[in-house]
Amino acid sequence: MSDFSSLRIEHPPSTLREIALEKVRNAIIAGIFQPGQRLVERVLCEQMGVSRTVIREVIRHLESEGLIEVIPNQGPAVARIDWDTARQIYEIRSLLESEAAAACAQSITRSGLEELRMALENLETGTHAENPAAMLDATTAFYKTIFTVAGKHIAWEIVDRLNGRISLLRVLTLGTGERTRTGPKRMRDIYDAIAAREPHEAAAACRKHLREASEIARLILTKPENGPA
Amino acid sequence: MSDFSSLRIEHPPSTLREIALEKVRNAIIAGIFQPGQRLVERVLCEQMGVSRTVIREVIRHLESEGLIEVIPNQGPAVARIDWDTARQIYEIRSLLESEAAAACAQSITRSGLEELRMALENLETGTHAENPAAMLDATTAFYKTIFTVAGKHIAWEIVDRLNGRISLLRVLTLGTGERTRTGPKRMRDIYDAIAAREPHEAAAACRKHLREASEIARLILTKPENGPA
DNA sequence: TTTTGTAATATGGTATACCATAGTATGGTA
DNA sequence: TACCATACTATGGTATACCATATTACAAAA
């Protein structure tokens, strides 16, 4: 059998619904729509130039993702996040990411390692350029590569979704000076452990990274009663 | 401040959408709609007596949950599950459930233990009565209690959702004689370890339970090329 | 001035209508 | 008989219209 994989036609978001889904999700993750903010359907329709049918389906999807919460008798709003929730999310990520990093360290190939290195470089470039969007993309690509190499796409779906909810914190971190500076450093540690094919080291580096991130979130969420944001 | 919590009005599924969501989800989990089966919107509308608007929003929600997959240029269908996916799901559940059981064993109270014992009894009653629905409910209640006591509601949401996808296997297990008989036995092991406040034992019992369940799934999914169901 | 009742408005819930297209059937021609 | 073109049909994508209700604004009465 010949290899037709190169003929595969990508499936870019083609329907209005898929386009709108991406836009609204990105707007929430980027903090353009802030946690707690009401998302009035007709307003979104006008902003995006689509019908309520489309917007409502998008809302249902994001509700199921946990980025939107629907308040009974009131309607949809951007989800809020409190410390208890954030703590649990970091804990779950720590379990899944450390496991994936360990598996990745055992099975990574030369080309996978190259992919990982590129993501890391993009991250470091973005960090120097103070480009938050590029940093986010590079971080996502880095972890996605780890999970893909480890053959754990289900776990990646979960982590990716959890990351969306964690991003609801970002708008708060901008207000404070608490930005994490150590992130890229820790990710290089993870990379080095994987490159050295040291599963135990890789897992430990993941856990350390997330423990630090979690600590920063705790400071933000418990101090000035940012609580339910 | 007085305690008005007893005045709280429960929020039963009130909108047609919420009712339809429950019904369709249950129908998929119960195997009434089989994996791979097309879910034609207008047919569902007629069956449930609601409009397409409602059905489409339900489909979006269940799509995001992974119970429905939408085939481009064709439409929605009940999701199929293959061994690779099932394997990953069992692996993730093993991580999360063992962690929760350990935490539960450390912090459980007398009333929590009582709740757990009742779920276990319901499970054993349902097993003797050959009542699959009751067994499923009791199993869900058992694990939900464990996660709740451990203070891990986010992890519970994830496990609950993964269980929905695993239930896509059930329709296959009915065909074979491979039903698990050891399930209730293993859950009693978990209960005993928690009651004895032995975190390590509880986690080990969880892992053993899931390793067995995973093995049964492997036999079903890899043998007669039930593959993508 | 405060309170209460009523009218107006904002907003989500639901149904329906219309459109585009992929798949299918049908018929005609080589 | 085989193949191709055309018409038809099934089905998802999108927009719009209407309804019910919660909230708000306002006015009148105590």
Coordinates of C-alpha atoms (C1' of nucleotides) in Angstrom, one line a residue:
Chain A
M1 CA 0.0 0.0 0.0
S2 CA 1.3 3.4 -0.9
D3 CA 1.6 6.2 1.6
F4 CA -1.1 8.7 0.9
S5 CA -0.7 10.6 4.2
S6 CA 0.8 13.6 2.4
L7 CA -2.3 13.9 0.4
R8 CA -4.4 14.4 3.4
I9 CA -6.5 17.5 3.2
E10 CA -6.4 19.5 6.4
H11 CA -9.7 20.6 7.8
P12 CA -9.5 24.2 8.7
P13 CA -12.3 25.7 10.6
S14 CA -14.8 26.1 7.8
T15 CA -18.2 26.7 9.3
L16 CA -19.1 30.0 11.0
R17 CA -19.7 28.0 14.2
E18 CA -16.1 26.7 14.2
I19 CA -14.7 30.1 13.4
A20 CA -16.8 31.7 16.1
L21 CA -15.8 29.0 18.6
E22 CA -12.1 29.7 18.0
K23 CA -12.6 33.5 18.3
V24 CA -14.6 33.4 21.5
R25 CA -12.3 30.8 23.1
N26 CA -9.3 32.8 22.3
A27 CA -10.9 36.0 23.5
I28 CA -11.6 34.4 26.9
I29 CA -8.1 32.9 27.1
A30 CA -6.5 36.2 26.2
G31 CA -8.5 38.0 28.8
I32 CA -10.4 40.2 26.3
F33 CA -13.5 38.9 28.0
Q34 CA -12.8 38.9 31.7
P35 CA -13.8 36.3 34.2
G36 CA -17.3 37.0 35.5
Q37 CA -18.2 39.2 32.5
R38 CA -21.6 38.5 31.1
L39 CA -21.7 37.3 27.5
V40 CA -25.0 38.6 26.2
E41 CA -25.9 36.5 23.1
R42 CA -27.2 39.3 20.9
V43 CA -24.2 41.5 21.7
L44 CA -21.8 38.7 20.6
C45 CA -23.9 38.2 17.5
E46 CA -23.5 41.8 16.5
Q47 CA -19.8 41.9 17.3
M48 CA -19.1 38.8 15.2
G49 CA -21.7 39.3 12.5
V50 CA -23.4 35.9 12.9
S51 CA -26.8 34.7 14.1
R52 CA -27.8 33.7 17.6
T53 CA -28.0 30.0 16.5
V54 CA -24.3 30.0 15.9
I55 CA -23.4 31.9 19.1
R56 CA -25.6 29.7 21.2
E57 CA -23.9 26.5 19.9
V58 CA -20.6 28.0 20.6
I59 CA -21.7 28.9 24.2
R60 CA -22.8 25.3 24.8
H61 CA -19.4 24.0 23.6
L62 CA -17.4 26.4 25.8
E63 CA -19.8 25.7 28.7
S64 CA -18.9 22.0 28.5
E65 CA -15.2 23.1 28.4
G66 CA -15.6 25.0 31.6
L67 CA -14.7 28.4 30.1
I68 CA -18.2 29.7 30.3
E69 CA -20.7 29.2 33.1
V70 CA -24.4 29.6 32.6
I71 CA -26.1 31.3 35.6
P72 CA -29.7 30.0 35.8
N73 CA -32.3 32.6 34.9
Q74 CA -29.5 35.0 33.9
G75 CA -27.4 33.6 31.2
P76 CA -23.9 32.9 30.2
A77 CA -20.8 34.5 31.6
V78 CA -17.0 33.9 31.5
A79 CA -16.2 31.4 34.2
R80 CA -14.5 32.5 37.3
I81 CA -11.7 30.6 39.1
D82 CA -10.9 30.4 42.8
W83 CA -7.9 29.0 44.5
D84 CA -9.4 25.7 45.4
T85 CA -10.1 25.0 41.7
A86 CA -6.7 26.3 40.6
R87 CA -5.0 24.1 43.2
Q88 CA -6.7 21.0 41.9
I89 CA -5.9 21.8 38.3
Y90 CA -2.2 22.2 39.1
E91 CA -2.3 19.0 41.0
I92 CA -3.9 17.1 38.1
R93 CA -1.5 18.6 35.6
S94 CA 1.4 17.6 37.8
L95 CA 0.3 14.0 37.7
L96 CA -0.4 13.9 34.0
E97 CA 2.6 15.9 32.8
S98 CA 5.1 14.2 34.9
E99 CA 3.9 10.8 33.7
A100 CA 4.0 12.0 30.1
A101 CA 7.5 13.5 30.4
A102 CA 8.8 10.3 31.8
A103 CA 7.2 8.2 29.0
C104 CA 8.5 10.8 26.5
A105 CA 12.1 10.5 27.9
Q106 CA 12.0 6.8 27.3
S107 CA 10.7 6.8 23.7
I108 CA 11.7 10.0 22.1
T109 CA 13.3 10.0 18.7
R110 CA 15.8 12.4 17.1
S111 CA 13.1 14.2 15.2
G112 CA 10.9 14.5 18.3
L113 CA 13.7 15.9 20.2
E114 CA 14.3 18.4 17.4
E115 CA 10.7 19.5 17.5
L116 CA 10.9 20.0 21.3
R117 CA 14.1 22.0 20.9
M118 CA 12.4 24.3 18.4
A119 CA 9.4 24.9 20.7
L120 CA 11.9 25.7 23.5
E121 CA 13.7 28.2 21.3
N122 CA 10.5 29.9 20.3
L123 CA 9.7 30.2 24.0
E124 CA 13.0 31.8 24.8
T125 CA 12.7 34.2 21.9
G126 CA 9.2 35.1 23.0
T127 CA 10.4 35.6 26.5
H128 CA 13.1 38.0 25.5
A129 CA 10.7 39.9 23.2
E130 CA 8.2 40.2 26.0
N131 CA 5.6 38.6 23.7
P132 CA 3.0 36.9 25.9
A133 CA 1.1 35.4 22.9
A134 CA 4.2 33.8 21.4
M135 CA 5.2 32.5 24.8
L136 CA 1.8 30.9 25.3
D137 CA 1.9 29.3 21.8
A138 CA 5.4 28.0 22.3
T139 CA 4.6 26.6 25.7
T140 CA 1.6 24.8 24.3
A141 CA 3.6 23.4 21.4
F142 CA 6.3 22.2 23.9
Y143 CA 3.9 20.2 26.0
K144 CA 1.8 19.0 23.1
T145 CA 5.0 17.5 21.6
I146 CA 5.7 15.8 24.9
F147 CA 2.3 14.2 25.1
T148 CA 2.3 13.3 21.4
V149 CA 5.7 11.6 21.6
A150 CA 4.5 9.7 24.6
G151 CA 1.4 8.5 22.7
K152 CA -1.0 10.1 25.2
H153 CA -3.4 12.2 23.2
I154 CA -6.3 11.8 25.6
A155 CA -4.2 13.1 28.5
W156 CA -3.2 16.0 26.2
E157 CA -6.8 16.9 25.5
I158 CA -7.4 17.0 29.3
V159 CA -4.3 19.1 30.0
D160 CA -5.1 21.4 27.2
R161 CA -8.5 22.0 28.5
L162 CA -7.3 22.5 32.0
N163 CA -4.8 25.0 30.7
G164 CA -7.7 27.0 29.3
R165 CA -9.2 27.3 32.7
I166 CA -5.9 28.2 34.3
S167 CA -5.6 31.0 31.7
L168 CA -8.5 32.7 33.5
L169 CA -5.9 33.6 36.1
R170 CA -3.7 35.4 33.6
V171 CA -5.7 38.6 33.7
L172 CA -5.1 38.7 37.4
T173 CA -1.4 38.1 37.1
L174 CA -1.0 41.0 34.8
G175 CA -2.3 43.3 37.6
T176 CA 0.3 42.1 40.0
G177 CA 4.0 41.9 39.5
E178 CA 4.0 38.2 40.1
R179 CA 4.7 37.1 36.6
T180 CA 6.7 33.9 36.6
R181 CA 10.2 34.3 35.4
T182 CA 11.3 30.8 36.1
G183 CA 9.0 29.1 33.6
P184 CA 11.3 28.9 30.6
K185 CA 14.2 27.9 32.9
R186 CA 12.1 24.9 34.3
M187 CA 11.1 23.9 30.8
R188 CA 14.7 23.8 29.8
D189 CA 15.3 21.5 32.7
I190 CA 12.5 19.3 31.4
Y191 CA 14.0 19.3 28.0
D192 CA 17.5 18.5 29.2
A193 CA 16.1 15.5 31.2
I194 CA 14.3 14.2 28.2
A195 CA 17.2 14.7 25.9
A196 CA 19.4 12.8 28.4
R197 CA 16.7 10.1 28.5
E198 CA 16.2 10.3 32.2
P199 CA 12.5 9.6 32.9
H200 CA 12.8 10.1 36.6
E201 CA 14.5 13.5 36.2
A202 CA 12.0 14.6 33.6
A203 CA 9.1 13.8 35.8
A204 CA 10.7 15.6 38.8
A205 CA 11.4 18.7 36.7
C206 CA 7.7 18.8 35.7
R207 CA 6.5 18.5 39.2
K208 CA 8.9 21.3 40.3
H209 CA 7.7 23.5 37.5
L210 CA 4.1 23.1 38.4
R211 CA 4.7 23.5 42.1
E212 CA 6.2 26.9 41.5
A213 CA 3.4 27.9 39.2
S214 CA 0.8 26.7 41.7
E215 CA 2.5 28.7 44.4
I216 CA 2.3 31.9 42.4
A217 CA -1.4 31.3 41.7
R218 CA -1.9 30.8 45.4
L219 CA -0.3 34.1 46.3
I220 CA -2.5 35.9 43.8
L221 CA -5.8 34.2 44.6
T222 CA -5.6 34.2 48.4
K223 CA -4.0 37.5 49.1
P224 CA -6.3 40.4 48.3
E225 CA -9.5 38.3 48.1
N226 CA -9.3 38.1 44.4
G227 CA -11.1 34.9 45.3
P228 CA -13.9 34.2 42.9
A229 CA -12.4 36.8 40.5
Chain B
M1 CA -26.0 35.3 59.7
S2 CA -28.6 32.6 59.7
D3 CA -28.2 29.4 57.8
F4 CA -30.5 29.5 54.8
S5 CA -28.9 26.6 53.1
S6 CA -32.0 24.4 53.7
L7 CA -34.1 26.8 51.8
R8 CA -32.0 26.4 48.7
I9 CA -34.1 25.5 45.8
E10 CA -32.7 22.6 43.8
H11 CA -32.2 23.2 40.1
P12 CA -33.6 20.2 38.3
P13 CA -33.2 20.1 34.6
S14 CA -35.8 22.7 33.6
T15 CA -35.2 23.7 30.0
L16 CA -36.0 21.4 27.2
R17 CA -32.3 21.5 26.3
E18 CA -31.2 20.2 29.7
I19 CA -33.8 17.4 29.6
A20 CA -32.8 16.4 26.1
L21 CA -29.1 16.5 27.0
E22 CA -29.7 14.0 29.8
K23 CA -31.8 11.7 27.7
V24 CA -29.4 11.6 24.8
R25 CA -26.4 11.2 27.0
N26 CA -28.1 8.4 28.9
A27 CA -29.2 6.7 25.7
I28 CA -25.6 6.7 24.4
I29 CA -24.2 5.4 27.7
A30 CA -26.8 2.7 27.9
G31 CA -26.0 1.6 24.4
I32 CA -29.4 2.4 23.0
F33 CA -27.6 4.5 20.4
Q34 CA -24.7 2.3 19.4
P35 CA -21.1 3.5 18.7
G36 CA -20.8 4.7 15.1
Q37 CA -24.6 5.1 14.7
R38 CA -25.5 8.3 12.9
L39 CA -27.6 10.7 14.9
V40 CA -29.7 12.5 12.3
E41 CA -30.9 15.8 13.8
R42 CA -34.4 15.7 12.4
V43 CA -34.9 12.1 13.5
L44 CA -33.9 13.0 17.0
C45 CA -36.2 16.0 17.0
E46 CA -39.2 13.8 16.1
Q47 CA -38.3 11.1 18.6
M48 CA -38.0 13.7 21.4
G49 CA -40.6 16.2 20.3
V50 CA -38.3 19.2 20.3
S51 CA -36.9 21.5 17.7
R52 CA -33.6 21.2 15.9
T53 CA -32.3 24.2 17.8
V54 CA -32.5 22.3 21.0
I55 CA -31.0 19.1 19.5
R56 CA -28.1 20.9 17.9
E57 CA -27.1 22.5 21.2
V58 CA -27.3 19.1 22.8
I59 CA -25.1 17.7 20.1
R60 CA -22.5 20.5 20.6
H61 CA -22.4 19.7 24.3
L62 CA -21.9 16.0 23.8
E63 CA -19.4 16.6 21.1
S64 CA -17.3 18.5 23.6
E65 CA -17.7 15.6 26.0
G66 CA -16.4 13.1 23.5
L67 CA -19.6 11.1 23.3
I68 CA -20.5 12.3 19.9
E69 CA -18.2 12.9 17.0
V70 CA -19.1 15.0 14.0
I71 CA -17.9 13.7 10.7
P72 CA -17.2 16.5 8.3
N73 CA -19.7 16.8 5.5
Q74 CA -21.7 14.1 7.0
G75 CA -22.9 15.0 10.5
P76 CA -23.0 13.7 14.0
A77 CA -22.6 10.1 15.1
V78 CA -22.1 8.3 18.4
A79 CA -18.3 8.2 19.0
R80 CA -16.4 5.0 18.5
I81 CA -13.7 3.8 20.8
D82 CA -10.6 1.8 19.9
W83 CA -8.1 0.0 22.2
D84 CA -5.5 2.8 22.1
T85 CA -8.0 5.3 23.4
A86 CA -9.4 2.9 26.0
R87 CA -6.0 2.0 27.2
Q88 CA -5.1 5.7 27.7
I89 CA -8.4 6.3 29.6
Y90 CA -7.8 3.5 32.0
E91 CA -4.3 4.7 32.6
I92 CA -5.5 8.2 33.4
R93 CA -8.2 6.9 35.6
S94 CA -5.7 4.8 37.4
L95 CA -3.6 7.9 38.2
L96 CA -6.5 10.0 39.3
E97 CA -8.5 7.4 41.2
S98 CA -5.5 6.0 43.1
E99 CA -4.5 9.5 44.2
A100 CA -8.0 10.2 45.3
A101 CA -8.4 7.0 47.2
A102 CA -5.2 7.6 49.0
A103 CA -6.3 11.2 50.0
C104 CA -9.7 9.8 50.9
A105 CA -8.2 7.2 53.2
Q106 CA -6.4 10.0 55.1
S107 CA -9.2 12.4 55.6
I108 CA -12.4 10.3 55.6
T109 CA -15.0 10.9 58.4
R110 CA -17.4 8.5 60.0
S111 CA -20.3 9.9 57.8
G112 CA -18.3 9.7 54.7
L113 CA -17.4 6.1 55.4
E114 CA -21.1 5.4 56.0
E115 CA -21.9 6.9 52.6
L116 CA -19.3 4.7 51.0
R117 CA -20.6 1.6 52.7
M118 CA -24.1 2.3 51.4
A119 CA -22.9 2.7 47.8
L120 CA -21.0 -0.6 48.2
E121 CA -24.1 -2.4 49.4
N122 CA -26.2 -1.0 46.6
L123 CA -23.5 -2.3 44.2
E124 CA -23.6 -5.8 45.7
T125 CA -27.4 -5.8 45.7
G126 CA -27.4 -4.8 42.1
T127 CA -24.8 -7.4 41.2
H128 CA -26.9 -10.2 42.8
A129 CA -30.0 -8.9 41.0
E130 CA -28.2 -8.8 37.7
N131 CA -29.3 -5.2 37.4
P132 CA -26.7 -3.4 35.2
A133 CA -28.3 0.1 35.6
A134 CA -28.2 -0.2 39.4
M135 CA -24.7 -1.4 39.3
L136 CA -23.6 1.5 37.2
D137 CA -25.3 4.0 39.5
A138 CA -23.8 2.5 42.6
T139 CA -20.3 2.4 41.1
T140 CA -20.6 6.0 40.1
A141 CA -21.9 7.0 43.6
F142 CA -19.0 5.0 45.2
Y143 CA -16.3 6.8 43.3
K144 CA -18.0 10.2 43.5
T145 CA -18.0 9.8 47.2
I146 CA -14.3 9.0 47.2
F147 CA -13.4 12.1 45.1
T148 CA -15.7 14.4 47.1
V149 CA -14.3 13.3 50.5
A150 CA -10.8 13.9 49.1
G151 CA -11.8 17.4 48.0
K152 CA -11.1 16.7 44.4
H153 CA -14.2 17.8 42.4
I154 CA -12.2 18.7 39.3
A155 CA -10.6 15.3 39.1
W156 CA -14.1 13.8 39.6
E157 CA -15.4 15.8 36.6
I158 CA -12.6 14.4 34.5
V159 CA -13.1 10.8 35.7
D160 CA -16.9 11.0 35.2
R161 CA -16.4 12.2 31.7
L162 CA -13.9 9.5 30.9
N163 CA -16.3 6.9 32.3
G164 CA -18.8 8.1 29.8
R165 CA -16.5 7.3 27.0
I166 CA -15.5 4.0 28.5
S167 CA -19.2 3.1 28.6
L168 CA -19.1 3.0 24.8
L169 CA -17.4 -0.4 25.4
R170 CA -20.3 -1.8 27.3
V171 CA -22.3 -2.6 24.3
L172 CA -19.4 -4.8 23.1
T173 CA -19.0 -6.6 26.4
L174 CA -22.6 -7.7 26.3
G175 CA -21.9 -9.5 23.1
T176 CA -19.0 -11.5 24.6
G177 CA -19.1 -13.4 27.8
E178 CA -16.3 -11.3 29.2
R179 CA -18.3 -9.4 31.8
T180 CA -16.2 -8.5 34.8
R181 CA -17.1 -10.4 37.9
T182 CA -14.3 -9.1 40.0
G183 CA -15.4 -5.5 40.0
P184 CA -17.5 -5.5 43.2
K185 CA -14.8 -7.6 44.9
R186 CA -12.1 -5.0 44.1
M187 CA -14.2 -2.2 45.2
R188 CA -14.7 -3.9 48.5
D189 CA -10.9 -4.1 48.7
I190 CA -10.8 -0.3 48.1
Y191 CA -13.4 0.3 50.8
D192 CA -11.6 -1.9 53.3
A193 CA -8.3 0.0 52.7
I194 CA -10.0 3.4 53.1
A195 CA -11.9 2.2 56.2
A196 CA -8.6 1.0 57.7
R197 CA -7.1 4.4 56.8
E198 CA -4.4 2.9 54.7
P199 CA -3.7 5.3 51.9
H200 CA -1.1 3.1 50.2
E201 CA -3.3 0.1 50.2
A202 CA -6.2 2.0 48.9
A203 CA -4.2 3.4 46.0
A204 CA -2.9 -0.1 45.2
A205 CA -6.4 -1.6 45.2
C206 CA -7.5 1.1 42.7
R207 CA -4.7 0.4 40.4
K208 CA -5.3 -3.3 40.6
H209 CA -9.0 -2.8 39.8
L210 CA -8.3 -0.7 36.8
R211 CA -5.6 -3.0 35.5
E212 CA -8.1 -5.8 35.5
A213 CA -10.8 -3.7 33.8
S214 CA -8.2 -2.6 31.2
E215 CA -7.2 -6.1 30.5
I216 CA -10.8 -7.1 29.8
A217 CA -11.2 -4.2 27.4
R218 CA -8.0 -5.2 25.6
L219 CA -9.3 -8.7 25.0
I220 CA -12.6 -7.4 23.6
L221 CA -11.1 -4.6 21.5
T222 CA -8.1 -6.4 20.0
K223 CA -9.5 -9.9 19.4
P224 CA -12.1 -10.0 16.7
E225 CA -11.2 -6.7 15.2
N226 CA -14.0 -5.0 17.0
G227 CA -11.4 -2.2 16.6
P228 CA -13.1 1.0 15.9
A229 CA -16.4 -0.6 16.9
Chain C
dT1 C1' -39.5 59.9 51.5
dT2 C1' -40.4 55.2 51.2
dT3 C1' -42.8 51.6 49.4
dT4 C1' -45.4 49.1 46.2
dG5 C1' -47.6 48.1 42.0
dT6 C1' -47.4 48.4 37.0
dA7 C1' -45.4 49.1 32.6
dA8 C1' -41.4 48.8 29.7
dT9 C1' -37.3 46.5 28.4
dA10 C1' -33.6 43.2 28.1
dT11 C1' -32.5 38.6 27.4
dG12 C1' -32.6 33.7 27.1
dG13 C1' -35.6 29.6 25.3
dT14 C1' -37.8 27.6 21.4
dA15 C1' -39.6 26.8 16.8
dT16 C1' -39.4 27.4 12.0
dA17 C1' -37.9 28.7 7.4
dC18 C1' -34.5 28.7 4.0
dC19 C1' -30.2 27.6 1.8
dA20 C1' -26.1 24.8 0.2
dT21 C1' -24.3 20.5 -0.8
dA22 C1' -23.2 15.6 -0.7
dG23 C1' -25.1 11.4 -1.8
dT24 C1' -28.4 8.8 -4.6
dA25 C1' -31.4 7.5 -8.0
dT26 C1' -32.8 7.7 -12.7
dG27 C1' -32.7 7.8 -17.4
dG28 C1' -30.4 8.3 -21.7
dT29 C1' -26.7 7.3 -24.9
dA30 C1' -22.7 4.8 -26.6
Chain D
dT1 C1' -24.6 -3.6 -20.9
dA2 C1' -21.9 0.0 -19.1
dC3 C1' -21.2 4.6 -18.2
dC4 C1' -22.2 9.3 -17.7
dA5 C1' -25.1 13.3 -16.9
dT6 C1' -28.9 15.2 -14.7
dA7 C1' -32.5 15.6 -11.3
dC8 C1' -33.9 14.6 -6.8
dT9 C1' -33.5 14.0 -1.9
dA10 C1' -31.6 13.8 2.5
dT11 C1' -29.2 16.5 5.8
dG12 C1' -26.5 19.9 8.0
dG13 C1' -25.6 25.2 8.3
dT14 C1' -27.6 29.6 9.2
dA15 C1' -30.8 33.2 10.0
dT16 C1' -35.0 35.0 11.8
dA17 C1' -39.3 35.3 14.4
dC18 C1' -41.8 34.8 18.5
dC19 C1' -42.5 33.8 23.3
dA20 C1' -41.8 33.8 28.4
dT21 C1' -39.8 35.9 32.1
dA22 C1' -36.6 38.4 35.0
dT23 C1' -35.1 42.9 35.8
dT24 C1' -35.5 47.6 35.7
dA25 C1' -37.8 52.1 35.6
dC26 C1' -41.2 54.8 36.9
dA27 C1' -45.2 56.5 39.0
dA28 C1' -48.6 56.8 42.5
dA29 C1' -50.0 56.3 47.1
dA30 C1' -49.0 56.1 52.0

